PDB file of C-alpha atoms and ligand atoms in Angstrom:
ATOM      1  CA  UNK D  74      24.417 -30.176  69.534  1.00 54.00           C
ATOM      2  CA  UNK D  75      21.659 -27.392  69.506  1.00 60.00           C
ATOM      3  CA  UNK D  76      22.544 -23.606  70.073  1.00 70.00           C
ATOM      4  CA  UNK D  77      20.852 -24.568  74.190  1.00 94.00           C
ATOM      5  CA  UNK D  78      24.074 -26.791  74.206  1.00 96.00           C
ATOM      6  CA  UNK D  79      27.804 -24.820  74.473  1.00 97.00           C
ATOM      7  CA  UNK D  80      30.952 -26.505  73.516  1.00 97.00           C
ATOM      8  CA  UNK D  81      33.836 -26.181  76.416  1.00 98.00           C
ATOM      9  CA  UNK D  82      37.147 -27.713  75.012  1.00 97.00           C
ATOM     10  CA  UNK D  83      39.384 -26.562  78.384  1.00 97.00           C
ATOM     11  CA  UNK D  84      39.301 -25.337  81.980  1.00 97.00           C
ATOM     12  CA  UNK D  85      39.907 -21.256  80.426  1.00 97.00           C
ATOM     13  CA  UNK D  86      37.210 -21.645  78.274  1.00 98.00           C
ATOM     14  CA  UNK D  87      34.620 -23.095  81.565  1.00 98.00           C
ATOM     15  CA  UNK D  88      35.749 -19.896  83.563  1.00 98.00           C
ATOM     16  CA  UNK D  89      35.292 -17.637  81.125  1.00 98.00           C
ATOM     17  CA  UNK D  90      31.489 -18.980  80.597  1.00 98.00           C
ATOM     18  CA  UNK D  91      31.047 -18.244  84.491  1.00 98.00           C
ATOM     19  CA  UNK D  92      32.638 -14.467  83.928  1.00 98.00           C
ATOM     20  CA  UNK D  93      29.748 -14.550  81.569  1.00 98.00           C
ATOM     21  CA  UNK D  94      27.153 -15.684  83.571  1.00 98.00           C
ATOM     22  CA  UNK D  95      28.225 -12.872  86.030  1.00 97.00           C
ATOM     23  CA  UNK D  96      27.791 -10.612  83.205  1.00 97.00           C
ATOM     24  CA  UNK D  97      23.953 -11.757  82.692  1.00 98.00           C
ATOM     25  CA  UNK D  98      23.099 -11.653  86.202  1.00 97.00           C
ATOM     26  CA  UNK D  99      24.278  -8.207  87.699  1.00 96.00           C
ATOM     27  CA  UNK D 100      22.260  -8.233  90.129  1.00 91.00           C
ATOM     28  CA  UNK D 101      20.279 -11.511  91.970  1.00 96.00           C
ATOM     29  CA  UNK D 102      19.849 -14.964  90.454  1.00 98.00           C
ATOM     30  CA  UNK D 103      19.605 -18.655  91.490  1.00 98.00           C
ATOM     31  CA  UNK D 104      21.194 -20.711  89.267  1.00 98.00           C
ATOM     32  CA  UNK D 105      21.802 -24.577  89.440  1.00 98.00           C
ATOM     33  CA  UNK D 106      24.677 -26.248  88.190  1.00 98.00           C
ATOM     34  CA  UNK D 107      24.164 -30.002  87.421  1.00 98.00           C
ATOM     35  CA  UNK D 108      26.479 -32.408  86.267  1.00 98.00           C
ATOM     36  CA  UNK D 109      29.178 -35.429  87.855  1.00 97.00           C
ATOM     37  CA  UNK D 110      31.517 -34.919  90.329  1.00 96.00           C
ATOM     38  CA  UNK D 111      34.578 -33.347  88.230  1.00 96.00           C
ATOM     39  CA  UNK D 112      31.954 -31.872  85.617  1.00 98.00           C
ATOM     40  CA  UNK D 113      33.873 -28.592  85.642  1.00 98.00           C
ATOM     41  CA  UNK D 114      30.476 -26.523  87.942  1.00 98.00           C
ATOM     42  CA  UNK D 115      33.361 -25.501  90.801  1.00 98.00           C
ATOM     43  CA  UNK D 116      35.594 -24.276  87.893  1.00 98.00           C
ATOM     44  CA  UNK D 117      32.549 -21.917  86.438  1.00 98.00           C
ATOM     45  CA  UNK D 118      31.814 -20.327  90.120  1.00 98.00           C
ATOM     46  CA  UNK D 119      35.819 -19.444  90.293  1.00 98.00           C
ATOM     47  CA  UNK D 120      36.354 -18.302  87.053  1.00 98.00           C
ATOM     48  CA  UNK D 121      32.521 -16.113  87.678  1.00 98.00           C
ATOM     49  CA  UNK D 122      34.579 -14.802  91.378  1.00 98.00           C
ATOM     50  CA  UNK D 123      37.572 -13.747  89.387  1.00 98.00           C
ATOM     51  CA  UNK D 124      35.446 -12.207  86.745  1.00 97.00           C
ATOM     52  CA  UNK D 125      33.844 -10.209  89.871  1.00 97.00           C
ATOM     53  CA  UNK D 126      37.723  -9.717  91.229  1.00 96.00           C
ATOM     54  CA  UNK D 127      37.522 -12.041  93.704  1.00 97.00           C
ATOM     55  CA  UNK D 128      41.318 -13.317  93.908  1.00 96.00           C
ATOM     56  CA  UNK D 129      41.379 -16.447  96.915  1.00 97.00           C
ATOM     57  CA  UNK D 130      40.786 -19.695  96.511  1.00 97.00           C
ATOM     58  CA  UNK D 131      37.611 -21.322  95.321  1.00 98.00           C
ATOM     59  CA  UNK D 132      36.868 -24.660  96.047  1.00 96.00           C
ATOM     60  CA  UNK D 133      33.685 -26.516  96.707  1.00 96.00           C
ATOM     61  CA  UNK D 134      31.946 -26.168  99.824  1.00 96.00           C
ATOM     62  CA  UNK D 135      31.771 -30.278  99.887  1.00 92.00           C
ATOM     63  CA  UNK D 136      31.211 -30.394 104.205  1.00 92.00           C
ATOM     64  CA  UNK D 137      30.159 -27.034 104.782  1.00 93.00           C
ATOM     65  CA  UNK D 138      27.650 -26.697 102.311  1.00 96.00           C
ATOM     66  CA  UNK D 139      27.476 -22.823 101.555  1.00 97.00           C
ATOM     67  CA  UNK D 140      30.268 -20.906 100.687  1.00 97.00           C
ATOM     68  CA  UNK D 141      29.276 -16.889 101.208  1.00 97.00           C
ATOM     69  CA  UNK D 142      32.022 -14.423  99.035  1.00 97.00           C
ATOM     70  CA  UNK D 143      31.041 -10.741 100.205  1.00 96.00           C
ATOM     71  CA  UNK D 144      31.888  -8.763  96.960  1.00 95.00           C
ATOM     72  CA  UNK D 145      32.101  -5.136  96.785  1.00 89.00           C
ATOM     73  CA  UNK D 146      28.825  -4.978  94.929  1.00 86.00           C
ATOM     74  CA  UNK D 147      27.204  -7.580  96.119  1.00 91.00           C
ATOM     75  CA  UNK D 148      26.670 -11.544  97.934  1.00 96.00           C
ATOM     76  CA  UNK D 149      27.563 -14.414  95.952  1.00 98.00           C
ATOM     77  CA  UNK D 150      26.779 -17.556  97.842  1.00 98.00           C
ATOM     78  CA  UNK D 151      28.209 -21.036  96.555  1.00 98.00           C
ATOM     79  CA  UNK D 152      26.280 -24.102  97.495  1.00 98.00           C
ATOM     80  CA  UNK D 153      27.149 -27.526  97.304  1.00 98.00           C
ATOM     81  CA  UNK D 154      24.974 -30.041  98.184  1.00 98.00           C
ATOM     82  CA  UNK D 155      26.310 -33.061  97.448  1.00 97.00           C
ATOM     83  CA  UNK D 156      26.779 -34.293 101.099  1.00 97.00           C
ATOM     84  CA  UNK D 157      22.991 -32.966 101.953  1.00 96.00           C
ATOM     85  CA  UNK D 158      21.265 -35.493 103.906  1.00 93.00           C
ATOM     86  CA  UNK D 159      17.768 -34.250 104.640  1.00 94.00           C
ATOM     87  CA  UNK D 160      16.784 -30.834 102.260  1.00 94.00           C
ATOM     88  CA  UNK D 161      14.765 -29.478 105.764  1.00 94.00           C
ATOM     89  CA  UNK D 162      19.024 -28.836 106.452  1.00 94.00           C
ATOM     90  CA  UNK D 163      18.619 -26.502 104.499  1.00 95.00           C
ATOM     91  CA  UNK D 164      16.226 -24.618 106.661  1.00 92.00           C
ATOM     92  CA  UNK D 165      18.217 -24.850 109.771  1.00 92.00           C
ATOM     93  CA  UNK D 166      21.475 -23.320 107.898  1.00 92.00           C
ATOM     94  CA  UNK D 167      18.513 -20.408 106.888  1.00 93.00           C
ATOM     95  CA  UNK D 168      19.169 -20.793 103.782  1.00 95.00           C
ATOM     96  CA  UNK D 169      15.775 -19.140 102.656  1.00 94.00           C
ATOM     97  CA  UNK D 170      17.637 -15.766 103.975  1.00 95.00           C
ATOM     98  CA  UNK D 171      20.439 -16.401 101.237  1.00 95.00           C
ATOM     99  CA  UNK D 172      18.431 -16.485  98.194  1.00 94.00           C
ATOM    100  CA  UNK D 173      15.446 -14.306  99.616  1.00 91.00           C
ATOM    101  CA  UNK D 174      18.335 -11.295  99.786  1.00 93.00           C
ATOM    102  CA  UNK D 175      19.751  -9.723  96.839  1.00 93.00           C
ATOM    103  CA  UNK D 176      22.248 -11.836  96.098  1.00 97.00           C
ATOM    104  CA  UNK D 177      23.306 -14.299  93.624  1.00 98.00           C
ATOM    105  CA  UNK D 178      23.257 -18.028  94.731  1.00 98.00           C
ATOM    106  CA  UNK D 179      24.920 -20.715  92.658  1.00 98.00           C
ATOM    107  CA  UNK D 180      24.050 -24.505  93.839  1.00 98.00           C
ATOM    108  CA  UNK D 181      25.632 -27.323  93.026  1.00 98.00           C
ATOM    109  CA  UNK D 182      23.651 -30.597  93.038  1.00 98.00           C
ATOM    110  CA  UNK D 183      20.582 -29.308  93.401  1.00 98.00           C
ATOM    111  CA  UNK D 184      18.876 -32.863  92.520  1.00 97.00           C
ATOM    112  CA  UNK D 185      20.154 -33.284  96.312  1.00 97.00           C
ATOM    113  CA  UNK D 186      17.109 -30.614  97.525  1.00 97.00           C
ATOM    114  CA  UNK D 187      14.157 -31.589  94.613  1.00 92.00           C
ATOM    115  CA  UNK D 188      11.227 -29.047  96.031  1.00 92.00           C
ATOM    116  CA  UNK D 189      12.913 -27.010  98.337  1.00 95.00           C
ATOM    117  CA  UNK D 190      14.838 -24.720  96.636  1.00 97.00           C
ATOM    118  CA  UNK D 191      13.108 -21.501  94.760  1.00 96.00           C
ATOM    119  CA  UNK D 192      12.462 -21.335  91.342  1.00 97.00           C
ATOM    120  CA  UNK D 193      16.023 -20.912  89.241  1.00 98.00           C
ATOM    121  CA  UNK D 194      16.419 -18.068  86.815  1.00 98.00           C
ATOM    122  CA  UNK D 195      19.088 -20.776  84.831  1.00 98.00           C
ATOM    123  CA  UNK D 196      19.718 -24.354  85.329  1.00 98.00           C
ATOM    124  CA  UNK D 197      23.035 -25.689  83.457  1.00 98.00           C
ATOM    125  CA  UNK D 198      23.813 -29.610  82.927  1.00 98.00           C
ATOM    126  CA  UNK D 199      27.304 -29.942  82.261  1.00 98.00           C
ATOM    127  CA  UNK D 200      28.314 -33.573  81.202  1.00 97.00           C
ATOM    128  CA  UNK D 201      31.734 -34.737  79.227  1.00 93.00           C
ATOM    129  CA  UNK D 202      32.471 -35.378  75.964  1.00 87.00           C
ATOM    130  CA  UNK D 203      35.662 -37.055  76.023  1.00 84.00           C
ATOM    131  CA  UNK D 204      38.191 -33.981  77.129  1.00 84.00           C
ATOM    132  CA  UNK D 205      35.533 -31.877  76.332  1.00 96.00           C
ATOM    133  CA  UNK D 206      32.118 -30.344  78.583  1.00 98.00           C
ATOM    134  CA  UNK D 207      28.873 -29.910  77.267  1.00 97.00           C
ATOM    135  CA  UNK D 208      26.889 -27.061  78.755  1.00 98.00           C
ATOM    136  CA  UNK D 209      23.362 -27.738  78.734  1.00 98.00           C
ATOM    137  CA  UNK D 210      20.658 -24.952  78.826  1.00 98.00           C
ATOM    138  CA  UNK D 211      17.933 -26.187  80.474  1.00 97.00           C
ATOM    139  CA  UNK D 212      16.239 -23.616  81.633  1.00 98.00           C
ATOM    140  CA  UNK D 213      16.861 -19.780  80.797  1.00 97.00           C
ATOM    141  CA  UNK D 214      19.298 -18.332  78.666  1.00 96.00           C
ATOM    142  CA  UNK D 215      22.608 -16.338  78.877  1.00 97.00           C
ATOM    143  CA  UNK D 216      23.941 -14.060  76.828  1.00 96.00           C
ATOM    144  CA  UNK D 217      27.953 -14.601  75.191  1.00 94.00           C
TER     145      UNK D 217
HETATM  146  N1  ADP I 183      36.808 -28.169  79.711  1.00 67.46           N
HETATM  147  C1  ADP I 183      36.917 -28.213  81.039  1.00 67.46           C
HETATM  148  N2  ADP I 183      36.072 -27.489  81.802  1.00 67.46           N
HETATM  149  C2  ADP I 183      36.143 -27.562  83.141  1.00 67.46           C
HETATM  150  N3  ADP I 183      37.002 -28.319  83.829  1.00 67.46           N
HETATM  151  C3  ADP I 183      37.836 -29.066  83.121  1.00 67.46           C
HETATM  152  C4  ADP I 183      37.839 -29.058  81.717  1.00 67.46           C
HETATM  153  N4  ADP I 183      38.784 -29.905  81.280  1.00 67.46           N
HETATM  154  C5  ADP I 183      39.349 -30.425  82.368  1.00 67.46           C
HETATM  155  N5  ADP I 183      38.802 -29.924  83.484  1.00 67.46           N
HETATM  156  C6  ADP I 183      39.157 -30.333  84.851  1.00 67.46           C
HETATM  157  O1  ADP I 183      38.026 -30.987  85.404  1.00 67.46           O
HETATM  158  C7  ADP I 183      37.962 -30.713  86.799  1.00 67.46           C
HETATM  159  C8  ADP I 183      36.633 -30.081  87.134  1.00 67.46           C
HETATM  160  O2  ADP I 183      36.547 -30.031  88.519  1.00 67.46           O
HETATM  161  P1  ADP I 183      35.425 -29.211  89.285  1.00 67.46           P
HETATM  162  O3  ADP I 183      35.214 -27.893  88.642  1.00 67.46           O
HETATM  163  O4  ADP I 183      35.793 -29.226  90.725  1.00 67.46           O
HETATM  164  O5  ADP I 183      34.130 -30.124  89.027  1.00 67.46           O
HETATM  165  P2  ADP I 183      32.786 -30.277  89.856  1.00 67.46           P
HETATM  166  O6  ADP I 183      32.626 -29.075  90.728  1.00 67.46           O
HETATM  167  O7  ADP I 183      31.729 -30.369  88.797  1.00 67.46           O
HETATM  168  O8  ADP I 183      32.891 -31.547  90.627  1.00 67.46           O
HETATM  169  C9  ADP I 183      39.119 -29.788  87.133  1.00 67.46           C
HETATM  170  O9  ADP I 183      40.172 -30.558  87.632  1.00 67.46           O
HETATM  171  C10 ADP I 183      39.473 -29.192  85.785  1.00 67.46           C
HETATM  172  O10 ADP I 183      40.830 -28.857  85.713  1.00 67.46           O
HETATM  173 MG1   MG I 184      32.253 -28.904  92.809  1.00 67.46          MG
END
């Protein structure tokens, strides 16, 4: 474990590390969460919403892709693009409009759109370790 990894030992502790990442990026940001299905990346984007007091459900946008949240202060938009066929879908849903605005975009399996997605301010790779989920830093940093 290197300080670019952080140790998760329960759901609390996953959603508390995306009220965090909130924290670091107040304003835009593109971030890509990678990891398997179950990794715990849906459980960071809720537990960032309810940092942001967003109280509804959260739950991956598995068919529809993009998930927008209109927040008081600003546009979070939730991707997941697990069941992306083509990444030129991506152009059609105008997707370039999402992340071009000021708003922060979180995608989920972003392996599933290699090239076509902007640079990311932080990329996280979240894998198990028995009960427990490794955060990854790959790229950037955050602040805890
Ligand atoms: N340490 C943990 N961090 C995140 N989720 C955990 C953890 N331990 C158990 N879980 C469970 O793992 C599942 C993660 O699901 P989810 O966030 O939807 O994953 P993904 O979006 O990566 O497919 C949830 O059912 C959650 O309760
Ligand atoms: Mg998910």
């Amino acid at each position: 474990m290197t300080n670019k990894e952080i140790r998760i030992t329960n759901e609390q502790e996953m959603m508390k590390l995306g009220g965090k990442i909130a924290d670091n990026f107040p304003k835009d940001g593109m971030i890509l969460l990678k990891g398997n299905l179950g990794a715990g990346k849906t459980t960071l984007v809720r537990g960032l919403l309810r940092h942001l007091g967003f109280e509804g459900v959260v739950k991956s946008p598995t068919y529809t892709l993009v998930e927008p949240y209109h927040l008081s202060d600003r546009m979070i938009y939730h991707f997941d693009l697990y069941r992306l066929g083509n990444p030129e879908e991506l152009e059609y849903m105008g997707s370039r409009d999402y992340w071009d605005s000021d708003s922060l975009c979180l995608v989920e399996w972003p392996e599933k759109a290699q090239g076509y997605l902007p640079d990311a301010d932080l990329i996280l790779n979240i894998r198990y370790l028995d009960n427990e989920r490794i955060v990854e830093i790959e790229k950037g940093t955050i602040n805890l």
